[in-house]
Coordinates of C-alpha atoms in Angstrom, one line a residue:
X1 CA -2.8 16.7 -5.2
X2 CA -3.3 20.3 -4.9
X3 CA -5.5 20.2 -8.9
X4 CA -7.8 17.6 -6.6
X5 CA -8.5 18.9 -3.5
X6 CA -9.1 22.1 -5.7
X7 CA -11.5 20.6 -8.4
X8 CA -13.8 19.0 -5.6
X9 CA -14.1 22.8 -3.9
X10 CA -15.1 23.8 -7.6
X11 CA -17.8 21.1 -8.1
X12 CA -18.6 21.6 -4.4
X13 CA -19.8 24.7 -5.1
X14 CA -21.2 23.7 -8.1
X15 CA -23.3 20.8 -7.1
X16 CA -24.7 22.6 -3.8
X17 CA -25.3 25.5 -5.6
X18 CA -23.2 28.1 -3.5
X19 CA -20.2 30.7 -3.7
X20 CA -16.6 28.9 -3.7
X21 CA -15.8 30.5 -0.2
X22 CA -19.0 28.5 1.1
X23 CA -17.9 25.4 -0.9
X24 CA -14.3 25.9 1.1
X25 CA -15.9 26.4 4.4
X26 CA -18.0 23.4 3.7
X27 CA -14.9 21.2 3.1
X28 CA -13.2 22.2 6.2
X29 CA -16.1 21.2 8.0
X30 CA -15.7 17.9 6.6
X31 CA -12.5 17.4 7.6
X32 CA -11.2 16.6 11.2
X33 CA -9.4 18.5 13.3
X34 CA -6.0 19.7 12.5
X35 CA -6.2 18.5 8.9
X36 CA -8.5 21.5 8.7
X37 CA -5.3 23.5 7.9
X38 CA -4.8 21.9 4.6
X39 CA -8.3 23.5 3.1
X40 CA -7.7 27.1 4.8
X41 CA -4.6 27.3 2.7
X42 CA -7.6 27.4 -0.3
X43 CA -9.3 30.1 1.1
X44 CA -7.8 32.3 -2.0
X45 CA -9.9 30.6 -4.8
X46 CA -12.0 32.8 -6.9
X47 CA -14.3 32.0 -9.6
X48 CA -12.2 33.3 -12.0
X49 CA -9.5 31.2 -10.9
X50 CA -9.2 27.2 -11.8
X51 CA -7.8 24.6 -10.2
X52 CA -4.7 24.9 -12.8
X53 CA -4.2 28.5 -11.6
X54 CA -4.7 28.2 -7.9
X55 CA -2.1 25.7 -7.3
X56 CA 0.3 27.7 -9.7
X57 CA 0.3 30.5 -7.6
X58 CA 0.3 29.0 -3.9
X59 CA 3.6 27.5 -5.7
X60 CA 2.6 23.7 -5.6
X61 CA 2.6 23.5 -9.5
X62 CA 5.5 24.9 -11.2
X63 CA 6.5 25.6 -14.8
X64 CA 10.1 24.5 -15.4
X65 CA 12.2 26.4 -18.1
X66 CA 11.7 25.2 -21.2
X67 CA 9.5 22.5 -20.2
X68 CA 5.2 22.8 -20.8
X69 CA 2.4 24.5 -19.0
X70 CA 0.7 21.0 -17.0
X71 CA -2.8 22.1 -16.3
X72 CA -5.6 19.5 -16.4
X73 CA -8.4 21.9 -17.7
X74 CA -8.0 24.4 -20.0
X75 CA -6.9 28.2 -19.5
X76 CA -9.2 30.3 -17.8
X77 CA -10.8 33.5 -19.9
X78 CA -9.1 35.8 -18.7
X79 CA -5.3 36.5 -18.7
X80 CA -3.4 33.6 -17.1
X81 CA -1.1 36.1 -15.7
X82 CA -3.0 38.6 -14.6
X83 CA -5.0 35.9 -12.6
X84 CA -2.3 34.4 -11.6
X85 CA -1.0 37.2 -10.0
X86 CA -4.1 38.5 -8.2
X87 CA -4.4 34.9 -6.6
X88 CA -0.5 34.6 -5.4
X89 CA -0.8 38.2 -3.8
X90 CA -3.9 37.2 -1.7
X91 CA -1.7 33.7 -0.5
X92 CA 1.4 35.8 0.2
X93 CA -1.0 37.8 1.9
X94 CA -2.3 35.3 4.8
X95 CA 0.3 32.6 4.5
X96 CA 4.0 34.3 4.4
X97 CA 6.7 32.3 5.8
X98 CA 5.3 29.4 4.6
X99 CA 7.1 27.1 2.0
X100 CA 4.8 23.7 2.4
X101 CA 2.0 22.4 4.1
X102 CA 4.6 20.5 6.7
X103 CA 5.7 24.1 7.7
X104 CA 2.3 24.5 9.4
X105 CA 3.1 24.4 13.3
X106 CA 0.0 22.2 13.7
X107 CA 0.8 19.8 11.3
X108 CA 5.1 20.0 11.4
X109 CA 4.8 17.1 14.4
X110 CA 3.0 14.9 12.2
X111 CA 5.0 15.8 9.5
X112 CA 8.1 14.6 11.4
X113 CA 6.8 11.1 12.6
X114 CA 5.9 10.5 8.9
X115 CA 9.2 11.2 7.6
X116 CA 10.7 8.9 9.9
X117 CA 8.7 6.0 9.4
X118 CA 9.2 6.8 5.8
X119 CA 12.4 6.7 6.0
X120 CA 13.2 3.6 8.6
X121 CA 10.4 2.0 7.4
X122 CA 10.2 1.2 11.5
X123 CA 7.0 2.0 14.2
X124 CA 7.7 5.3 15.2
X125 CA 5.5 4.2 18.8
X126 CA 8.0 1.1 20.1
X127 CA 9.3 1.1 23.4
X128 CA 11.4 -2.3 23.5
X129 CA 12.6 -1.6 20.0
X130 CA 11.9 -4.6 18.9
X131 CA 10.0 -3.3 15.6
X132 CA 6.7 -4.1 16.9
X133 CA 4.1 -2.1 18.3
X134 CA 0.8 -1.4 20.4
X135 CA 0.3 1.8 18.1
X136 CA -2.1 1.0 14.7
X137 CA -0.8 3.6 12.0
X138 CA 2.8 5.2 11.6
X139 CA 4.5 1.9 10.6
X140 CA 2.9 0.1 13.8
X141 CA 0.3 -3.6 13.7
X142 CA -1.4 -2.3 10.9
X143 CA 1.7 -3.2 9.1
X144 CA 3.1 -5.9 11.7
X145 CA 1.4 -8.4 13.9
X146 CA 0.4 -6.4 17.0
X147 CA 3.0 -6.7 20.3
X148 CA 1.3 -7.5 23.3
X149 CA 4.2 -6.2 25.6
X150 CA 6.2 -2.6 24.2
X151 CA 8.4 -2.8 27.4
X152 CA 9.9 -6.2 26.3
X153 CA 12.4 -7.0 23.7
X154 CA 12.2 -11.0 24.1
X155 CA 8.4 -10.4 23.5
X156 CA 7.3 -10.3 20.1
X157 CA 4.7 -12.2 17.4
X158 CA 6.5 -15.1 15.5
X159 CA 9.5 -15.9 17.6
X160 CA 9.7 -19.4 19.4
X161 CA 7.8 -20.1 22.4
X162 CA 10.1 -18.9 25.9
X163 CA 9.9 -21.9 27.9
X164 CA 6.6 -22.9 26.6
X165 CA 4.9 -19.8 28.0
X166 CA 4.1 -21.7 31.0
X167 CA 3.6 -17.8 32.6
X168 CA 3.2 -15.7 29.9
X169 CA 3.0 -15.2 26.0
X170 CA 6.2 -14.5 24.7
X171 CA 5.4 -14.9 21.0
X172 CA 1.9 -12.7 21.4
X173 CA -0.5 -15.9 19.9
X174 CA -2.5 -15.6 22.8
X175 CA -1.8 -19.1 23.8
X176 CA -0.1 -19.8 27.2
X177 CA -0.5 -20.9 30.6
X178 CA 0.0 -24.7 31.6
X179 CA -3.1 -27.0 30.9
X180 CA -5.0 -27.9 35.0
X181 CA -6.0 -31.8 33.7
X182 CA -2.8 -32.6 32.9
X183 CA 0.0 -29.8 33.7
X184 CA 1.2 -29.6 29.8
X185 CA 1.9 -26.0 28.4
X186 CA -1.0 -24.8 26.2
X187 CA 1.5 -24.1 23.8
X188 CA 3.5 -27.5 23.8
X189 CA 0.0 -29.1 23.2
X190 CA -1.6 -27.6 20.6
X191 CA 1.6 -26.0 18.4
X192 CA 4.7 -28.0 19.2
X193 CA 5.6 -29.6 15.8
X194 CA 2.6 -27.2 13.5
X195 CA 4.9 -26.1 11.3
X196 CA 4.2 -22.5 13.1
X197 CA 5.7 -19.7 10.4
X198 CA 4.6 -16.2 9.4
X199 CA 4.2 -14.6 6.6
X200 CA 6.4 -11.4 5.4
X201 CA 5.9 -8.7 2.2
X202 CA 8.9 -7.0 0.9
X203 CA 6.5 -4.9 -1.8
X204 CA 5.7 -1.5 -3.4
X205 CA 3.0 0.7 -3.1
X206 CA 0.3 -2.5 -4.9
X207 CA 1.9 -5.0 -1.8
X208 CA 0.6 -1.8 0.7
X209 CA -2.2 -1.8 -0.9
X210 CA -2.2 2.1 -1.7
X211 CA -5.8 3.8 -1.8
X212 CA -7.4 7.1 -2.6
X213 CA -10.8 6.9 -1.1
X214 CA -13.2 8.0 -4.0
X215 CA -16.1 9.4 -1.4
X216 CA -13.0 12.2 -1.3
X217 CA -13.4 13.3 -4.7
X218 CA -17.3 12.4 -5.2
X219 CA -19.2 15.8 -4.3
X220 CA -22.5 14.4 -4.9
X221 CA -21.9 11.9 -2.0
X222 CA -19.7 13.8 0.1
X223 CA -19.8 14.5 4.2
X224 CA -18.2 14.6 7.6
X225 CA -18.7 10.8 7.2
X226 CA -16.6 10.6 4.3
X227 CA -13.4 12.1 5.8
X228 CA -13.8 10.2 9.3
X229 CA -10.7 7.6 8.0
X230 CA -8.2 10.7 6.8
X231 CA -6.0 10.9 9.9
X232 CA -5.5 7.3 9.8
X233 CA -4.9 7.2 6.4
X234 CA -2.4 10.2 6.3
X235 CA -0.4 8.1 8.9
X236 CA -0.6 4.9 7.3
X237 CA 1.2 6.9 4.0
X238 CA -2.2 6.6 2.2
X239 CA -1.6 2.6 2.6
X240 CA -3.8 0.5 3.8
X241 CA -2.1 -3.2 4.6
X242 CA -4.5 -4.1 7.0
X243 CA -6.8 -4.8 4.2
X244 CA -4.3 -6.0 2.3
X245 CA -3.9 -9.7 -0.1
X246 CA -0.7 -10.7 1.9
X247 CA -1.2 -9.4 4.9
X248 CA -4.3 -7.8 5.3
X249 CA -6.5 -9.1 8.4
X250 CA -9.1 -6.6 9.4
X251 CA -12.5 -6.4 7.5
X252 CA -12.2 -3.8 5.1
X253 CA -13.7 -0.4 5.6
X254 CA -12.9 0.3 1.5
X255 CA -15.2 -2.3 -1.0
X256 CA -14.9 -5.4 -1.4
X257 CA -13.8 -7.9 1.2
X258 CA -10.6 -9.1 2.9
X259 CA -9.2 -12.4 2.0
X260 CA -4.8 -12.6 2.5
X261 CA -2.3 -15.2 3.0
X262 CA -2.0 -14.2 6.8
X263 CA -5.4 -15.1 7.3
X264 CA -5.4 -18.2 5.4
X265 CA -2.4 -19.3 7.0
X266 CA -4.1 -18.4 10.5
X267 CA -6.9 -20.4 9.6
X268 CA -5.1 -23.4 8.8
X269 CA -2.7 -23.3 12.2
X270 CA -4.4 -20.9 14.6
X271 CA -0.4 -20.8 16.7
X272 CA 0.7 -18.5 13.2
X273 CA -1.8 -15.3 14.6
X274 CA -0.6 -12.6 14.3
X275 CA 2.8 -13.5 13.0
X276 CA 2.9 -10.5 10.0
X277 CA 5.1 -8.2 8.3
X278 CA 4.1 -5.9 5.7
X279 CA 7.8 -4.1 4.6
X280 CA 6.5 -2.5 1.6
X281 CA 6.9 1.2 0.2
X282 CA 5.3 3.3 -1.9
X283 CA 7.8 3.6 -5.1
X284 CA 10.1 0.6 -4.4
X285 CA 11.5 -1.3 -7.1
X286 CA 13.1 -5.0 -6.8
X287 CA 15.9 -3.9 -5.0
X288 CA 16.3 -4.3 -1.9
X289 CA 19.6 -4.0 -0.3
X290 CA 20.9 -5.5 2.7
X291 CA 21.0 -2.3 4.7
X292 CA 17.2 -1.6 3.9
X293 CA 16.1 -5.2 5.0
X294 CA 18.7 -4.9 8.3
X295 CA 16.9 -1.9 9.6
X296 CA 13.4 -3.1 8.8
X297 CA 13.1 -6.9 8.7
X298 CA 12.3 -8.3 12.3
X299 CA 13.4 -12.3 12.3
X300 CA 15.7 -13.8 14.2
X301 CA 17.6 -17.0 12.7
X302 CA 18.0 -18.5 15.8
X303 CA 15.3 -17.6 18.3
X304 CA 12.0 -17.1 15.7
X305 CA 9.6 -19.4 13.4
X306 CA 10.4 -20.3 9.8
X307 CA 8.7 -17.3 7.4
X308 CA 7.0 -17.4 3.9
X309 CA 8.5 -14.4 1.9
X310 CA 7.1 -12.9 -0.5
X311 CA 9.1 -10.8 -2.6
X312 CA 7.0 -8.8 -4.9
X313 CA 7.4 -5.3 -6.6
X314 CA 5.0 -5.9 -9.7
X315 CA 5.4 -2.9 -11.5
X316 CA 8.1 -0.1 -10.2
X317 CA 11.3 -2.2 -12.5
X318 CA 9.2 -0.6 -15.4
X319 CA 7.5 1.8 -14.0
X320 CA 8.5 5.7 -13.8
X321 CA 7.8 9.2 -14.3
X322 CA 10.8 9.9 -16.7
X323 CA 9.8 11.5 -20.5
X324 CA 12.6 8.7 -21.7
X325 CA 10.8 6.6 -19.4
X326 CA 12.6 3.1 -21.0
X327 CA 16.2 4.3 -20.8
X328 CA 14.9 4.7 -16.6
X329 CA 13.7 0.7 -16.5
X330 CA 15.9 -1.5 -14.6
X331 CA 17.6 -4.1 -17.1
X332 CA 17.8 -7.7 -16.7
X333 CA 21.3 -7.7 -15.4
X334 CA 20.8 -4.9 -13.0
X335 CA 17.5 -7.5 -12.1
X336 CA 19.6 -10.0 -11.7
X337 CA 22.3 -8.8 -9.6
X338 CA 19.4 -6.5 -7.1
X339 CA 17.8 -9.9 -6.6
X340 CA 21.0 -12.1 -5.8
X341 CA 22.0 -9.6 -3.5
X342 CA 18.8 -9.2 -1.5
X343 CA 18.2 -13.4 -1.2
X344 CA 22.0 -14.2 0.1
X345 CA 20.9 -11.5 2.8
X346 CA 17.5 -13.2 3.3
X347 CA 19.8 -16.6 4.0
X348 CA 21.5 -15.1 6.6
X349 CA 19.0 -13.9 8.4
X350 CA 15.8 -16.0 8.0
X351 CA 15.2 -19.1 10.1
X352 CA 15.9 -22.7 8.5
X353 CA 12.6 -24.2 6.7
X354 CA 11.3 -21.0 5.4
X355 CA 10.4 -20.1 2.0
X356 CA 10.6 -17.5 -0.8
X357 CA 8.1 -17.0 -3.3
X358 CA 9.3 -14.3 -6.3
X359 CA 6.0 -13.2 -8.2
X360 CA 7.0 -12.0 -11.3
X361 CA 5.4 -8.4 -12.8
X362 CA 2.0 -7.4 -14.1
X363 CA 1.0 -7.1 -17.8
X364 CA 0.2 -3.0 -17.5
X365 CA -1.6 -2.8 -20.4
X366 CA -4.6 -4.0 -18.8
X367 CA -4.6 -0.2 -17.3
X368 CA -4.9 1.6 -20.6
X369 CA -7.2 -1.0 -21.9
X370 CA -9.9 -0.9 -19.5
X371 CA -9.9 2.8 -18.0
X372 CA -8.3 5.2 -20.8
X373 CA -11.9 6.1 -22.3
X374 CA -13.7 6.1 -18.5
X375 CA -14.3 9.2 -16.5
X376 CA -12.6 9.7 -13.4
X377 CA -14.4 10.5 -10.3
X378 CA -13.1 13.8 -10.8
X379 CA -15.0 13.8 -14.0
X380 CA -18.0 12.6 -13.7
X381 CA -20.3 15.3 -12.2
X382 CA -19.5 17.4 -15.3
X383 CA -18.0 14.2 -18.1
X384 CA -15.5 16.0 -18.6
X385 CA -12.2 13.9 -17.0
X386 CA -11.5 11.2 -18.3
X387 CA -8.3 8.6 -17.1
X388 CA -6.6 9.6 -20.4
X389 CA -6.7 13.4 -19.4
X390 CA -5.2 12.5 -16.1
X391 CA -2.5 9.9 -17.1
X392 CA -1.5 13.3 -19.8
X393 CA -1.7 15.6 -17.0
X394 CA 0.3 13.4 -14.6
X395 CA 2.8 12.6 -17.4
X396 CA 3.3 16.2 -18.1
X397 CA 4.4 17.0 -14.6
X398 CA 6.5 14.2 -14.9
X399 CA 5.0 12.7 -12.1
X400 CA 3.3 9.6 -13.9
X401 CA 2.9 5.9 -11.7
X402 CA 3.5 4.8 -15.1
X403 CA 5.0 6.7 -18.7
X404 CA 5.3 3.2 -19.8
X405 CA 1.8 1.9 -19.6
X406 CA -0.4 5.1 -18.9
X407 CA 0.2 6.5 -22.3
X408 CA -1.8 6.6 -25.7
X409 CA 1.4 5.1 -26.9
X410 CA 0.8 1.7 -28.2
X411 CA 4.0 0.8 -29.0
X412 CA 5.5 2.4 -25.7
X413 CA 2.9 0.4 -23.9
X414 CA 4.2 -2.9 -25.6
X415 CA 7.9 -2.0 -25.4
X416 CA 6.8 -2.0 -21.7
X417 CA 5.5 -5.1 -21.3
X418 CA 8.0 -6.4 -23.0
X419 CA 10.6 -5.2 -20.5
X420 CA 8.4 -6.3 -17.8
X421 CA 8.2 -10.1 -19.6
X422 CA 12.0 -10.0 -20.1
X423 CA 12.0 -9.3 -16.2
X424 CA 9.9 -11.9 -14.9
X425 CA 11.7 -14.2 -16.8
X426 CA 15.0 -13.4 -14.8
X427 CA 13.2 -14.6 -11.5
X428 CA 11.8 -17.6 -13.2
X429 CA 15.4 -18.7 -13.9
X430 CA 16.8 -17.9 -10.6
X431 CA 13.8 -20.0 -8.7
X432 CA 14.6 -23.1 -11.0
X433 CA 18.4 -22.5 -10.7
X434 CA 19.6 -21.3 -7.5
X435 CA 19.7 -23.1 -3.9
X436 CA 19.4 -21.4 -0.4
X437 CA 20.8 -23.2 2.9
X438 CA 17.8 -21.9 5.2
X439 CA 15.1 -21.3 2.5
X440 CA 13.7 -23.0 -0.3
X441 CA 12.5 -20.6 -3.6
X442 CA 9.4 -21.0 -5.9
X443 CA 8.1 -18.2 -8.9
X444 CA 4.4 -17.3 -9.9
X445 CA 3.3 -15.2 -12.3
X446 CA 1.1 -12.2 -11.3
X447 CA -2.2 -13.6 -11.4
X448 CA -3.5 -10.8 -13.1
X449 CA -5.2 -12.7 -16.2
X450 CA -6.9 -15.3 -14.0
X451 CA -8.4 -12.3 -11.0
X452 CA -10.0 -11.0 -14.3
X453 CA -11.5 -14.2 -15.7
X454 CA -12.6 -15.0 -12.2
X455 CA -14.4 -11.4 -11.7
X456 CA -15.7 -12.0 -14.8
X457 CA -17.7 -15.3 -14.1
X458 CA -19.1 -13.2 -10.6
X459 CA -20.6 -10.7 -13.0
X460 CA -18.1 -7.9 -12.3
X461 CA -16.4 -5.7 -14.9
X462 CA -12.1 -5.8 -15.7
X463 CA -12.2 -1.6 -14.9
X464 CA -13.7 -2.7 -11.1
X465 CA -9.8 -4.4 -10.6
X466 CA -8.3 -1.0 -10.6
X467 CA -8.2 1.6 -8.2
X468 CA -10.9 4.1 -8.9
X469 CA -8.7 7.6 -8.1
X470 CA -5.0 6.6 -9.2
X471 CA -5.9 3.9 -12.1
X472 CA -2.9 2.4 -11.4
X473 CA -3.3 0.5 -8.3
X474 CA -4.9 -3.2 -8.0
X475 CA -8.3 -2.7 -6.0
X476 CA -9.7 -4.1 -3.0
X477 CA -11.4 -6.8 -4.7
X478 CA -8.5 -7.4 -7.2
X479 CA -6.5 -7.9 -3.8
X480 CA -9.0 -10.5 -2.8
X481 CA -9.4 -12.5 -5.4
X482 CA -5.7 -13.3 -6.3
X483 CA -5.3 -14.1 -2.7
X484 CA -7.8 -17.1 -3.7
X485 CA -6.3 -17.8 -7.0
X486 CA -2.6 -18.1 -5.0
X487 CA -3.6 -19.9 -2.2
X488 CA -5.1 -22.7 -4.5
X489 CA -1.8 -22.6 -6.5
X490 CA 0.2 -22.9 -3.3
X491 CA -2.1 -25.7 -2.4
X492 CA -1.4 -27.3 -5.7
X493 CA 2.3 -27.3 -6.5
X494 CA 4.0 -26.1 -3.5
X495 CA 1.9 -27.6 -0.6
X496 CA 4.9 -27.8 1.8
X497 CA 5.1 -24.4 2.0
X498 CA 1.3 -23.9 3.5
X499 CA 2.0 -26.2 6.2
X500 CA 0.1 -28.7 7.6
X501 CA -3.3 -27.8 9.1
X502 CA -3.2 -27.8 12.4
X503 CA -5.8 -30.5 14.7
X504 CA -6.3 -28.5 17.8
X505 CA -7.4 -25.6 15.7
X506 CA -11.0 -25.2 17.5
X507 CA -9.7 -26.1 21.4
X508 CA -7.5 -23.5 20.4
X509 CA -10.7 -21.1 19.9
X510 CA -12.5 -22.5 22.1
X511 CA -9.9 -21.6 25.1
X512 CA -8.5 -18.8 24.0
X513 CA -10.8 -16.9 22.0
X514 CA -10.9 -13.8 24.0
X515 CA -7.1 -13.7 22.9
X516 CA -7.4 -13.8 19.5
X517 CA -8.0 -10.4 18.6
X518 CA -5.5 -8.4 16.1

C-alpha cells in the first residue's frame, strides 16, 4: 500500500511538472478530511528517494533475515543506505511515538470501529442488536437489508409478518397497514403464500466484491473528485457489496452496471425487498465454523422467511501468500469435513424450504493469461509496470492474493488449478449425495468461462473481467454478467428455488412506492 500511495506522489509530480513536496501537498488536498493524515506521513520524500526506500524507512516495508530485498523499481543511484538513513531520520523526526497509521489520534477511533466489524463481522451502529442497521458502511445495509426501526429487536428485514402488520412494518418491506375497500392487511393480500425468502452470501473478498478505485492511482486523471468515495470505502474494508452480483442493489458508482440475485429476486416478488445478507470477508476460505456463522448470521428458524444461501469462497482454498504456497491449500478431506460442518449448522438454524447453492472455484489461470504482459495503472504514465512486476513484487513480500496462479510458473499455475478442480469436485459430490431436513442443496460451477464468452459477443475484452488495481479480483462487469448467466441457470434446472413470481407485483408499486427505497 505504502509502494502505491508513494508511486502516484512520484508521477504526481511528474505529470504536473512540480517539486515532490508540491505533488504531496497536492494529494492531501485531494483527500478529505481526516484521511489527510495518511499523506502528511509522506511529507519526507525526496527526489532521491523511491517509493522502495521511503516506505523502508517509515518501517512499512521490512527486510526479514535471510529473506530478499522486495522493492518494485529498481535501486536508486545512490547508496541504499545512506538514503535510507537520511529519509528514516527526517520521519523519526516529525512522527516519534508513532508505530502505524491507526496510532494517529484522529484516525485511532476509526481504527477501532473497523477492527470490530472486522472481527464480529456485525454493524458496529445497531441499537436493538438485532444485526441490522440504519447506518450504510461499517458492516451496516450496505451489507444487510436496511432496518427501518434500530430501537426494536422484533423489527427486522426477512422475518415473518407480526400480525400482518396491520399497524406497522415488522419485516421492513414497506408493505403494511390494512386495505380501506375491504379491511384485508396489505401484507396478507399481496405476499401471503409468495414464497417470500431472502437471499444470504457467506463469501470472500470476490463475494464483497473488493475494489481499488483506479482514478486513485491514475495521475493524469486525478482530483478532489476522485477521492470523494474514500471514507466510505475505508469503512466498507475496501468492499463494496452494495454493487455486488449477489447482493448488490444500488447503481454502481464503479463501471459497469448492477445486476444481483437480490434484485432479481425482488423483481420477481416485490414482499423479498430488502431481505439481504452479505457475510463475506476479505481472506475467507470454505470454512466456516459454527461459531463464525452464530455471531454473524441473522435468521431465525422459527419466526423468519425461507433463505437462498449461497456459499461461495472461489479462490481462498488455493489461494495464499506462502513461498510453498501448495503445501498451504486446503485438501479435499479438510474440504470436506469444513463444508459438513458448516451445512449441519446451516440446518439448525435456517428456516424450512430454504436452499443452498455451493459454487464450486474459479479456473485462476485466466489471471495470468489475460493481464501478465499488461501495464498496471501504476505503470502506464511511464510503461514501465506491468501485472507481472507486481504479482513478483507482491510475491516477494509474501503477501500475494495468489502464489498459485499469479506466478510465471506454468506448472505451479496448473498444479493450482488442479487443486482447485479436485476441490470443486468435493462439493459436487456432497450436493448429489447428502440431504438436509430444512434446506434443499444444488452445485454450479463458477461461471467464469461463459461471463467471458458472453463479454466477448458485447465486443468487450477477457482483461476488462478483472479488477484493474489488484488483478485478482472479478470486476464490476464480470459481477454482472454472471449474475445473468446464474439467474438463467436457476431458471433452468432449479426453478423452485427462484420462487414463483409474484401477481400483485405493480399494486404493490403502485401503493407503496414511496417505501421501496434501500
Amino acid at each position: 500500500g505504502c509502494v502505491l500511495v508513494v508511486s502516484v506522489i512520484e508521477q504526481l509530480a511528474q505529470w504536473h511538472n512540480s517539486t515532490v513536496k508540491a505533488a504531496v501537498e497536492r494529494l492531501c488536498n485531494y483527500i478529505p478530511g481526516k484521511y489527510q493524515i495518511i499523506c502528511h506521513m509522506l511529507r519526507c520524500i525526496d527526489r532521491e528517494m523511491n517509493a522502495d526506500v521511503v516506505c523502508h524507512s517509515l518501517k512499512l516495508c521490512k527486510q526479514d533475515p535471510g529473506q530478499p530485498l522486495c522493492h518494485l523499481y529498481p535501486p536508486p543511484k545512490v547508496s541504499w543506505f545512506s538514503t535510507f538513513l537520511e529519509s528514516y531520520r527526517l520521519w523519526k523526526k516529525s512522527f516519534v511515538g508513532f508505530s502505524s497509521v491507526c496510532a494517529f489520534p484522529l484516525l485511532a477511533n476509526l481504527c477501532e470501529k473497523i477492527k470490530y466489524v472486522i472481527r464480529n463481522k456485525l454493524p458496529f451502529e445497531d441499537f436493538d442488536g438485532d444485526k441490522f442497521s440504519t447506518f450504510p458502511t461499517l458492516r451496516g445495509y450496505h451489507w444487510r437489508g436496511r432496518d427501518c426501526n434500530d430501537k426494536n429487536t422484533t423489527v427486522y428485514p426477512g422475518r415473518r409478518p407480526d400480525n400482518w402488520d396491520v399497524k406497522s412494518d415488522s419485516n421492513c418491506n414497506g408493505i403494511w397497514g390494512v386495505d380501506p375497500k375491504d379491511g384485508i392487511p396489505y401484507e396478507e393480500k399481496f405476499c401471503k403464500g409468495a414464497d417470500s425468502q431472502g437471499v444470504v452470501l457467506l463469501g470472500d473478498s470476490a463475494g464483497a466484491h473488493f475494489h481499488i478505485p483506479p482514478e486513485w492511482m491514475t495521475v493524469t486523471q486525478m482530483s478532489a473528485k476522485s477521492f470523494a468515495n474514500l471514507p466510505m470505502a475505508f469503512t466498507d474494508e475496501l468492499d463494496w457489496p452494495q454493487f455486488s452480483e449477489i447482493t448488490g442493489f444500488l447503481n454502481s458508482t464503479i463501471g459497469g452496471w448492477t445486476d444481483s440475485l437480490y434484485l432479481r429476486l425482488r423483481k420477481r416478488n416485490r414482499c423479498n425487498h430488502r431481505d439481504l445478507q452479505n457475510i463475506s470477508q476479505n481472506g475467507m476460505s470454505f470454512f466456516f465454523s459454527a461459531a463464525y456463522l452464530s455471531s454473524s448470521l441473522a435468521r431465525n428458524q422459527l419466526l423468519d422467511n425461507p433463505a437462498i444461501v449461497i456459499y461461495a469462497t472461489i479462490g481462498n482454498d488455493v489461494c495464499n501468500g506462502n513461498r510453498d504456497t501448495l503445501a498451504h491449500m486446503t485438501t479435499p478431506k479438510e474440504m470436506l469435513s469444513n463444508v459438513m460442518q458448516a451445512l449441519r449448522y446451516l440446518d439448525s438454524r435456517l428456516p424450512n424450504g430454504s436452499h443452498v447453492i455451493l459454487t464450486g472455484l474459479v479456473d485462476g489461470r485466466f489471471l495470468w493469461d489475460n493481464l501478465h504482459d499488461r501495464y498496471h495503472p501504476l505503470g502506464q504514465l511511464n510503461r514501465d509496470i506491468t501485472y507481472s512486476q507486481l504479482y513478483s513484487f507482491l510475491d516477494c513480500l509474501q503477501v500475494s492474493p495468489c502464489s498459485g496462479w499469479l506466478t510465471p510458473n506454468e506448472t505451479l499455475r496448473n498444479l493450482t488449478s488442479e487443486r482447485a478442480l479436485q476441490l470443486s469436485s468435493v462439493l459436487k459430490e456432497i450436493a448429489r449425495s447428502e440431504k438436509f431436513a430444512n434446506f434443499d442443496i444444488f452445485y454450479m460451477d463458477f461461471p467464469l468461462r461463459q461471463t467471458a464468452e458472453e463479454w466477448r459477443k458485447m465486443g468487450g475484452e477477457p482483461w476488462q473481467l478483472i479488477e484493474p488495481v489488484d488483478g485478482f479480483h472479478p470486476s464490476q462487469i464480470a459481477a454482472a454478467l454472471g449474475t445473468s448467466i446464474t439467474w438463467q441457470k436457476a431458471l433452468h434446472e432449479w426453478p423452485q428455488v427462484l420462487g414463483k413470481e409474484n401477481p400483485f407485483n405493480d399494486q404493490i408499486e403502485a401503493i407503496f412506492k414511496d417505501q421501496g427505497g434501500h
